[in-house]
mmCIF file of C-alpha atoms and ligand atoms in Angstrom:
data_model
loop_
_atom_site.group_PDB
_atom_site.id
_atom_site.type_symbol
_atom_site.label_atom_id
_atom_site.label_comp_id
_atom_site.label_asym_id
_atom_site.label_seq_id
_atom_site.Cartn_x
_atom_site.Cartn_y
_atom_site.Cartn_z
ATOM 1 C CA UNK A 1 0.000 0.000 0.000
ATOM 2 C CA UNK A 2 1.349 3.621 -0.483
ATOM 3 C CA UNK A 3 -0.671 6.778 -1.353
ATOM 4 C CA UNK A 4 -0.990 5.677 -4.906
ATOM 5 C CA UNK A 5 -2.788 2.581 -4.408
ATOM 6 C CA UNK A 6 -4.662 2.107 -0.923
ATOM 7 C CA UNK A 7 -5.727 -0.993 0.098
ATOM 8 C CA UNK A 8 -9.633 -1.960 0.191
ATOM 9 C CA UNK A 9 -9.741 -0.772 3.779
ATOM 10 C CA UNK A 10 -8.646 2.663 3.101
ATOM 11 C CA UNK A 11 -9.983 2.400 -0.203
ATOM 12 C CA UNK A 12 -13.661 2.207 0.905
ATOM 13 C CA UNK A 13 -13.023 4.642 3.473
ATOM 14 C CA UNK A 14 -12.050 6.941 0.972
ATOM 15 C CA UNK A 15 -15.222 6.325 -1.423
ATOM 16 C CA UNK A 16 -17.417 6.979 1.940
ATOM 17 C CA UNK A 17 -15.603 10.397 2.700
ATOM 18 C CA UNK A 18 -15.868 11.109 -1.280
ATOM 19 C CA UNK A 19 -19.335 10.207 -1.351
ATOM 20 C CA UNK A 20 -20.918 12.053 2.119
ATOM 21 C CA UNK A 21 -18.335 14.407 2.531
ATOM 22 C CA UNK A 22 -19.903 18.190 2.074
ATOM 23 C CA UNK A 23 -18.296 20.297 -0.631
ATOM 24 C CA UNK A 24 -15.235 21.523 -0.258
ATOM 25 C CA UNK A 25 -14.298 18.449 1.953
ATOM 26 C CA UNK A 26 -12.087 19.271 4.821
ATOM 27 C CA UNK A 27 -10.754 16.131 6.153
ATOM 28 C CA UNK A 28 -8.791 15.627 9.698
ATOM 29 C CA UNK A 29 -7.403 11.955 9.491
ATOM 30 C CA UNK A 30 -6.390 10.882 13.287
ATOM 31 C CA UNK A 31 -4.014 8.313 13.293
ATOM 32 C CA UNK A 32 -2.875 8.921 10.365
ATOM 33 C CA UNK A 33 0.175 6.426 10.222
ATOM 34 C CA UNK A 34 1.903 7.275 6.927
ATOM 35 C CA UNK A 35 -0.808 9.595 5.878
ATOM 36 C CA UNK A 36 -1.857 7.706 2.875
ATOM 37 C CA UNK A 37 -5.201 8.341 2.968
ATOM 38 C CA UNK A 38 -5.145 12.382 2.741
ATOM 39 C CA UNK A 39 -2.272 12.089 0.355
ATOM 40 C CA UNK A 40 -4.713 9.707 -2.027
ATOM 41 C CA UNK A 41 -7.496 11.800 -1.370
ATOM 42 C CA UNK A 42 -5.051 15.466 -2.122
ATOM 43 C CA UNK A 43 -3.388 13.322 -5.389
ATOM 44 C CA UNK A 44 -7.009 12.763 -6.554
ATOM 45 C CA UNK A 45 -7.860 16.289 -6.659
ATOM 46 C CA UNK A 46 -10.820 14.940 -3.864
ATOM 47 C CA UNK A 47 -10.139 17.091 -1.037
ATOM 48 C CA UNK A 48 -9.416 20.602 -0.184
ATOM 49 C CA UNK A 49 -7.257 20.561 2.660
ATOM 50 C CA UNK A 50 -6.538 17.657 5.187
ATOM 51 C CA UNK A 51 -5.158 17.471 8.881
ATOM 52 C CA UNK A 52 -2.770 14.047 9.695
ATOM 53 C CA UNK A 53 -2.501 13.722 12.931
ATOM 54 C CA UNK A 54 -0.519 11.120 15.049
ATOM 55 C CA UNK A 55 0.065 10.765 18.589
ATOM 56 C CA UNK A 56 3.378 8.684 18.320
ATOM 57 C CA UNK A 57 6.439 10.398 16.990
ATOM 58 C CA UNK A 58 7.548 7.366 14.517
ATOM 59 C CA UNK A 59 3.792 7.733 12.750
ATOM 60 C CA UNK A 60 4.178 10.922 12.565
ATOM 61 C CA UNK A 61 7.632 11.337 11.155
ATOM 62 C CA UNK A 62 6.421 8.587 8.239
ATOM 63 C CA UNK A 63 3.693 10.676 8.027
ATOM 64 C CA UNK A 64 6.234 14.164 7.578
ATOM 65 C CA UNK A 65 7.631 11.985 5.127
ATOM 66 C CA UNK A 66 5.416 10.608 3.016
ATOM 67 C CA UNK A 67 3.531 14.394 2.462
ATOM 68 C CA UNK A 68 6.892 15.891 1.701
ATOM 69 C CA UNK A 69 8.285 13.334 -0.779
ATOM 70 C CA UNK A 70 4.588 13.540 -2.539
ATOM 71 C CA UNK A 71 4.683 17.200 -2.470
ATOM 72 C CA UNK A 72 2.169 18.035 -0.671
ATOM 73 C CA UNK A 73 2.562 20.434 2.230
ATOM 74 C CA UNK A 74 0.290 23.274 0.832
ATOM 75 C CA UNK A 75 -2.715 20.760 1.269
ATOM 76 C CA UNK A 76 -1.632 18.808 4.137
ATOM 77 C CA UNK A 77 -0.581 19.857 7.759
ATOM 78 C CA UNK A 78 0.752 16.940 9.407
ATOM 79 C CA UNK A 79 0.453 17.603 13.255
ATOM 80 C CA UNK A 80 1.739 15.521 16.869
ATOM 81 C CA UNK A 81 -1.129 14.954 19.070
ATOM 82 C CA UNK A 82 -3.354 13.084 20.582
ATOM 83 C CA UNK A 83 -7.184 12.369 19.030
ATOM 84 C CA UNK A 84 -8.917 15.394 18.029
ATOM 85 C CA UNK A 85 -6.209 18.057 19.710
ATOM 86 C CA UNK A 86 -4.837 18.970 16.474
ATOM 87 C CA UNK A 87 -8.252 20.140 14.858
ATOM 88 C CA UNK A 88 -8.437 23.876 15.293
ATOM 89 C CA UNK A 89 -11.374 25.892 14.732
ATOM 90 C CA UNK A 90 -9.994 28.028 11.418
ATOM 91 C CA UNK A 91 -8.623 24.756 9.761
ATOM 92 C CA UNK A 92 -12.891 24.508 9.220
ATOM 93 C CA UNK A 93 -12.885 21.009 9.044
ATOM 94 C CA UNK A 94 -16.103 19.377 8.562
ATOM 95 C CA UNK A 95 -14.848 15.173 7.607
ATOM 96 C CA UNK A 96 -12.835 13.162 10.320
ATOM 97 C CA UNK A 97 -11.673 9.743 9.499
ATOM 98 C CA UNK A 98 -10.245 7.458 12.516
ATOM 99 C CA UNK A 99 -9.252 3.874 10.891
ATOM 100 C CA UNK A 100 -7.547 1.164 11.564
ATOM 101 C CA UNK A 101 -7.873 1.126 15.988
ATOM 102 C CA UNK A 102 -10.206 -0.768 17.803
ATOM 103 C CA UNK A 103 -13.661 0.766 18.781
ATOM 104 C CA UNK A 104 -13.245 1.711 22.331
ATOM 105 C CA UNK A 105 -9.879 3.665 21.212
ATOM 106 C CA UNK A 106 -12.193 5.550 18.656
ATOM 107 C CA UNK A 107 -14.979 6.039 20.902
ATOM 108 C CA UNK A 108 -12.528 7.512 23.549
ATOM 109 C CA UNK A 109 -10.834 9.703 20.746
ATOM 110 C CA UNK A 110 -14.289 11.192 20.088
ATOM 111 C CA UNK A 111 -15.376 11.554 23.444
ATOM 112 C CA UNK A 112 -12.358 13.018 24.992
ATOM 113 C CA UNK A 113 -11.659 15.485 22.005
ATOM 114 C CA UNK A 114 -15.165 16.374 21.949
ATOM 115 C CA UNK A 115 -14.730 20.279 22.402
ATOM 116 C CA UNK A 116 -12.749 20.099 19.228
ATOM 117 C CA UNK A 117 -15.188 18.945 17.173
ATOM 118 C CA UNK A 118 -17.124 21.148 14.791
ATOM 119 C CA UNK A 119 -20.837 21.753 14.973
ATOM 120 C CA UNK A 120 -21.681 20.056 12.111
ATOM 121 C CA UNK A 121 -18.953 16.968 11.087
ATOM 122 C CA UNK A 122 -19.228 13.872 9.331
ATOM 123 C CA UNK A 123 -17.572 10.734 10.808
ATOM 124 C CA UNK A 124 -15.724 8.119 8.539
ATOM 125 C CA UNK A 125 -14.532 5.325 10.939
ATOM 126 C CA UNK A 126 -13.407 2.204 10.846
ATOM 127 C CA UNK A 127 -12.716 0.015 13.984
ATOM 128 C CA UNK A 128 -10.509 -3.331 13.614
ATOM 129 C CA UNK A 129 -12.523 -4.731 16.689
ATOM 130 C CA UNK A 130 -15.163 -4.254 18.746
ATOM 131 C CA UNK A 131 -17.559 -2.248 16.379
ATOM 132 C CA UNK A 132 -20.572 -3.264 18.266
ATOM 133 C CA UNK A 133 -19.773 -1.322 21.283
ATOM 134 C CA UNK A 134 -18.876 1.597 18.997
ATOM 135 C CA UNK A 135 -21.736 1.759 17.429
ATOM 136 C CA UNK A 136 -24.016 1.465 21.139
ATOM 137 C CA UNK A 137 -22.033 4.553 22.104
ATOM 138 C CA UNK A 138 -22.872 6.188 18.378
ATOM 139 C CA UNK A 139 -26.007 5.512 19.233
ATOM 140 C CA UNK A 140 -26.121 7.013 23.006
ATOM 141 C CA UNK A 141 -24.818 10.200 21.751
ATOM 142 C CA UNK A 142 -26.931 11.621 19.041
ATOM 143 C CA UNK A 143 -24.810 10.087 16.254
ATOM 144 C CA UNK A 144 -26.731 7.904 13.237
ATOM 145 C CA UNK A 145 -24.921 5.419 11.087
ATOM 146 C CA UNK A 146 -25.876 6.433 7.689
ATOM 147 C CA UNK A 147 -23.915 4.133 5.921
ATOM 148 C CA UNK A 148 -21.895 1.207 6.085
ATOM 149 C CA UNK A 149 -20.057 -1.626 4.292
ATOM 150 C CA UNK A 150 -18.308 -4.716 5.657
ATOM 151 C CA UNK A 151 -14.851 -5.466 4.003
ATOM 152 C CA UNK A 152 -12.874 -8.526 3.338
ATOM 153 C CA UNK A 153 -9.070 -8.593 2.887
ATOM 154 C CA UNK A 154 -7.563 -11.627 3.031
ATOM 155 C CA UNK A 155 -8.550 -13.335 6.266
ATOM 156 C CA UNK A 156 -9.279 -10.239 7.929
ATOM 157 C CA UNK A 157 -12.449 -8.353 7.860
ATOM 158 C CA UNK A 158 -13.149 -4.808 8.786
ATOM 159 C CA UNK A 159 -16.537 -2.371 9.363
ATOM 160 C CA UNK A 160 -16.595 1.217 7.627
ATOM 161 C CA UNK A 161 -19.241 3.505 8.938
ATOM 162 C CA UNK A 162 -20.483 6.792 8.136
ATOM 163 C CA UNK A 163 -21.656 9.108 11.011
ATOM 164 C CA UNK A 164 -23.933 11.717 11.155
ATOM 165 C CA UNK A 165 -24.459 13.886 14.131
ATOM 166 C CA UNK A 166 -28.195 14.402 14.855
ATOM 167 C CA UNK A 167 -29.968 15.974 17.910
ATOM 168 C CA UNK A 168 -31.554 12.997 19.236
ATOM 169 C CA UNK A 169 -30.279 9.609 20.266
ATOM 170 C CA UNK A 170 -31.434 6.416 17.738
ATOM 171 C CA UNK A 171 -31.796 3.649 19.721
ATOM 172 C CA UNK A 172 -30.113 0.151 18.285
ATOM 173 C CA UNK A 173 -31.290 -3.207 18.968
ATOM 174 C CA UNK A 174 -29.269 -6.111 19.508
ATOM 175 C CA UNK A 175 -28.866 -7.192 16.092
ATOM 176 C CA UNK A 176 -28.473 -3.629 14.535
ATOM 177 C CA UNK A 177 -25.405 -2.936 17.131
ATOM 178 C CA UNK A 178 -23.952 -6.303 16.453
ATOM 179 C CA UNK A 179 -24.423 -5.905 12.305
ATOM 180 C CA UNK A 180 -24.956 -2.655 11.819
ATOM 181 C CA UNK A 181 -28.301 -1.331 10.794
ATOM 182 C CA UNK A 182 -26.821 -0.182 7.610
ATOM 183 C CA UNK A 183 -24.879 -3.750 7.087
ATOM 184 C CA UNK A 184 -28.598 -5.425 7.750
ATOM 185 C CA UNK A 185 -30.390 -3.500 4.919
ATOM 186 C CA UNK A 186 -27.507 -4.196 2.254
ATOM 187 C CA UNK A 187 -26.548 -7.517 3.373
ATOM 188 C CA UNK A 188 -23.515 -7.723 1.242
ATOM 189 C CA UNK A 189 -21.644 -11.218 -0.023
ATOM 190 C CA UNK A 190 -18.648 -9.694 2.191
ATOM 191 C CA UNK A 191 -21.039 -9.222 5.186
ATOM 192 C CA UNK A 192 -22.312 -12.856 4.557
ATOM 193 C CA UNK A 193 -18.747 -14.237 4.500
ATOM 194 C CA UNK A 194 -17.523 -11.754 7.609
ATOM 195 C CA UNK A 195 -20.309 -13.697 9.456
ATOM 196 C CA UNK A 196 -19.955 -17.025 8.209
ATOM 197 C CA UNK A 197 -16.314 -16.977 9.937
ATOM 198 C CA UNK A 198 -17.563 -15.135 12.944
ATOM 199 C CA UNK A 199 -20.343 -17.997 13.712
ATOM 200 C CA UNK A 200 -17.732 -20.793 13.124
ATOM 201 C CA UNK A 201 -15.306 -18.992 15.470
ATOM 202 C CA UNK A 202 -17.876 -18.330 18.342
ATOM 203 C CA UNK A 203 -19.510 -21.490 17.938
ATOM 204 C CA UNK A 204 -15.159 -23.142 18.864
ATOM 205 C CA UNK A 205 -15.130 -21.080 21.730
ATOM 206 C CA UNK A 206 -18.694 -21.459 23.110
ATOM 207 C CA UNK A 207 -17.636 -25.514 22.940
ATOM 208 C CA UNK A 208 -14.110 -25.070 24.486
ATOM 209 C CA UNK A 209 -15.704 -22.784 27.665
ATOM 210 C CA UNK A 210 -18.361 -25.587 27.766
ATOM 211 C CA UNK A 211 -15.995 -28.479 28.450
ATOM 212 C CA UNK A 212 -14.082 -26.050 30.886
ATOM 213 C CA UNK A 213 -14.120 -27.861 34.582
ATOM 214 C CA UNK A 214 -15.729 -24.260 35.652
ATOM 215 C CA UNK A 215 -17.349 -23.175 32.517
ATOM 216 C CA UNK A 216 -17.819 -18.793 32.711
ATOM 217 C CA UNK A 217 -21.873 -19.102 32.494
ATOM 218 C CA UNK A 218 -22.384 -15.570 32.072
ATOM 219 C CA UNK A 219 -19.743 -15.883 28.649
ATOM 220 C CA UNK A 220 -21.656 -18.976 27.493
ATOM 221 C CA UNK A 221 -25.202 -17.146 27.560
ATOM 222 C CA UNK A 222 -23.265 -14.495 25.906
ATOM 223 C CA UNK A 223 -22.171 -16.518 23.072
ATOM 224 C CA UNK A 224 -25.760 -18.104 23.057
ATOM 225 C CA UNK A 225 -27.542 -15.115 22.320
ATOM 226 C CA UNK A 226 -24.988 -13.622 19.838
ATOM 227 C CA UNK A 227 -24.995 -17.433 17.823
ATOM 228 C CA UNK A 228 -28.168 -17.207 17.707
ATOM 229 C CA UNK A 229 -28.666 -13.983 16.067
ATOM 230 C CA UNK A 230 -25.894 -14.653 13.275
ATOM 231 C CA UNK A 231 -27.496 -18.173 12.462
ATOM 232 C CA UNK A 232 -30.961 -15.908 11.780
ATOM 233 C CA UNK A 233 -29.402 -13.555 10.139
ATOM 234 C CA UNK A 234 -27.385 -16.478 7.671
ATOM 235 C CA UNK A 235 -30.712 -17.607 7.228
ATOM 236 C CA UNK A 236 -29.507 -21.026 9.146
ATOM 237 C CA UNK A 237 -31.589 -23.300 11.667
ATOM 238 C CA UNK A 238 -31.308 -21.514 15.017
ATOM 239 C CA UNK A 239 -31.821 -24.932 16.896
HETATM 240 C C1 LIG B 1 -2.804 0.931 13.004
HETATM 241 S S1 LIG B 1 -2.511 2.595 12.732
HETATM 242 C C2 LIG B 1 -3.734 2.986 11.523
HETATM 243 C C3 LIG B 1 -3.202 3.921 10.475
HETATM 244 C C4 LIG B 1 -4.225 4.376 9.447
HETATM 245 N N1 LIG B 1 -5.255 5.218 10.060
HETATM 246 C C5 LIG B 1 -4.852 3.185 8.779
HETATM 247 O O1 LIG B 1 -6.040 2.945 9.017
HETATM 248 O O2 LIG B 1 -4.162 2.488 8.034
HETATM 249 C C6 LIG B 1 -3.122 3.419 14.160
HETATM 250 C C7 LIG B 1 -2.479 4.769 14.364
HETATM 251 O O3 LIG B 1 -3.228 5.479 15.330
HETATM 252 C C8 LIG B 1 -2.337 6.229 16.124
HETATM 253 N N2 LIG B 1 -3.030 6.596 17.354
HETATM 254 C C9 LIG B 1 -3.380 5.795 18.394
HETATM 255 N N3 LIG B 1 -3.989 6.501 19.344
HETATM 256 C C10 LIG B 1 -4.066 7.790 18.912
HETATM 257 C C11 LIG B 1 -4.558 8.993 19.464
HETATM 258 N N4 LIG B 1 -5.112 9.039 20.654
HETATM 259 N N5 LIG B 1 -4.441 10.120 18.721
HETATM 260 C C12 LIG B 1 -3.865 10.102 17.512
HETATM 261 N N6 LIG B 1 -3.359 8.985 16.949
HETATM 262 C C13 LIG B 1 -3.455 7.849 17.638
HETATM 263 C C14 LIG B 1 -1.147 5.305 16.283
HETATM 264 O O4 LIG B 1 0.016 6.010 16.643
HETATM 265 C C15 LIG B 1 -1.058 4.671 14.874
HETATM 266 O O5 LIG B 1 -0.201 5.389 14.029
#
């Protein structure tokens, strides 16, 4: 991957800030790592201006790096700091990506930078693990998941969502915080195959905490309900 050719991760993220971010897009990428994704975004004449910010020193050096060699300083101001910190109110940013951390790390970013945030922002994220409680704290703080895809690289899978802030909280149900509400309307071969793997690796563990001498009952129950919902949502027998 380089800022030329993204991979599918970064590569749907950037179609989702292309396609719901407001015109001029103004993008703040936190943890930016190597900064590919403004660069690709700044290369394809699809942004304005972007932020890359990093917390750690070695990210942000690549990051330094990577905008300099590409030529692209005027566009891109790569800043040191933690979460939202390095948005300031005349960079006008209204599109913040956070990819590639787990969920709790993201919702932490957001919640601890809030005074940083604009009034009105669109939220690109993408958490490597534990989506579901993301999007249950999304949905306890006015934000709506507009949009959402599941993708598959390699043996890995990974959620994109688009985020909306609204005025009211949207309550989720079980299944909409474990899928996503907007993964449950499209129902993509990806999602299919993202939960195919996740029922066969549940239903391992949920047999291996069974034959435990003290099996963790409150886990098993746990696994129940969630097995459950992914064999009705594969359309398999539930029984
Ligand atoms: C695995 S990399 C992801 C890079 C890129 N966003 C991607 O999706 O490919 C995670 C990056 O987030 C940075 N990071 C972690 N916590 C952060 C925080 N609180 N504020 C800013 N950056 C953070 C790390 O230093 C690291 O460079």
């Amino acid at each position: 991957m380089n800022s030329e050719q993204l991979s599918s991760r970064l590569q749907s993220v950037s179609d989702f800030i292309i396609q719901y971010g407001p015109n001029p897009i103004r993008l703040a990428d936190i943890g930016t790592d190597h900064a590919y994704l403004p660069s690709f975004l700044v290369q394809q004449d699809k942004i304005e201006f972007a932020i890359a910010g990093d917390v750690v020193k070695g990210p942000y050096e690549s990051a330094v790096k990577e905008v300099q060699s590409q030529g692209l300083s005027k566009q891109i101001s790569v800043r040191l700091g933690d979460g939202l910190e390095v948005i300031h109110s005349e960079d006008n940013i209204n599109t913040i990506s956070i990819c590639g951390m787990g969920g709790t790390l993201i919702r932490n970013i957001i919640e601890s930078g809030s005074a940083h945030l604009p009034k009105e922002h669109l939220l690109v994220l993408q958490p490597n693990i534990g989506e579901a409680g993301l999007r249950e704290w999304l949905s306890e703080n006015q934000y709506e998941i507009i949009d959402e895809t599941v993708i598959i690289d390699g043996r890995h899978d990974y959620d994109v969502m688009v985020v909306e802030k609204g005025t009211t909280n949207i309550p989720l149900s079980y299944e909409e915080k474990l899928f996503g509400p907007a993964n449950l309307a499209k129902q993509t071969d990806e999602f299919y195959l993202k939960w195919e793997r996740d029922l066969a690796h549940r239903e391992r563990i949920y047999e291996q905490i069974k034959q435990a001498d003290q099996p963790n009952h409150e886990k098993l129950t746990e696994l129940e309900q969630a097995i459950t919902a992914i064999k009705e949502v594969l359309n398999r027998d539930a029984n």
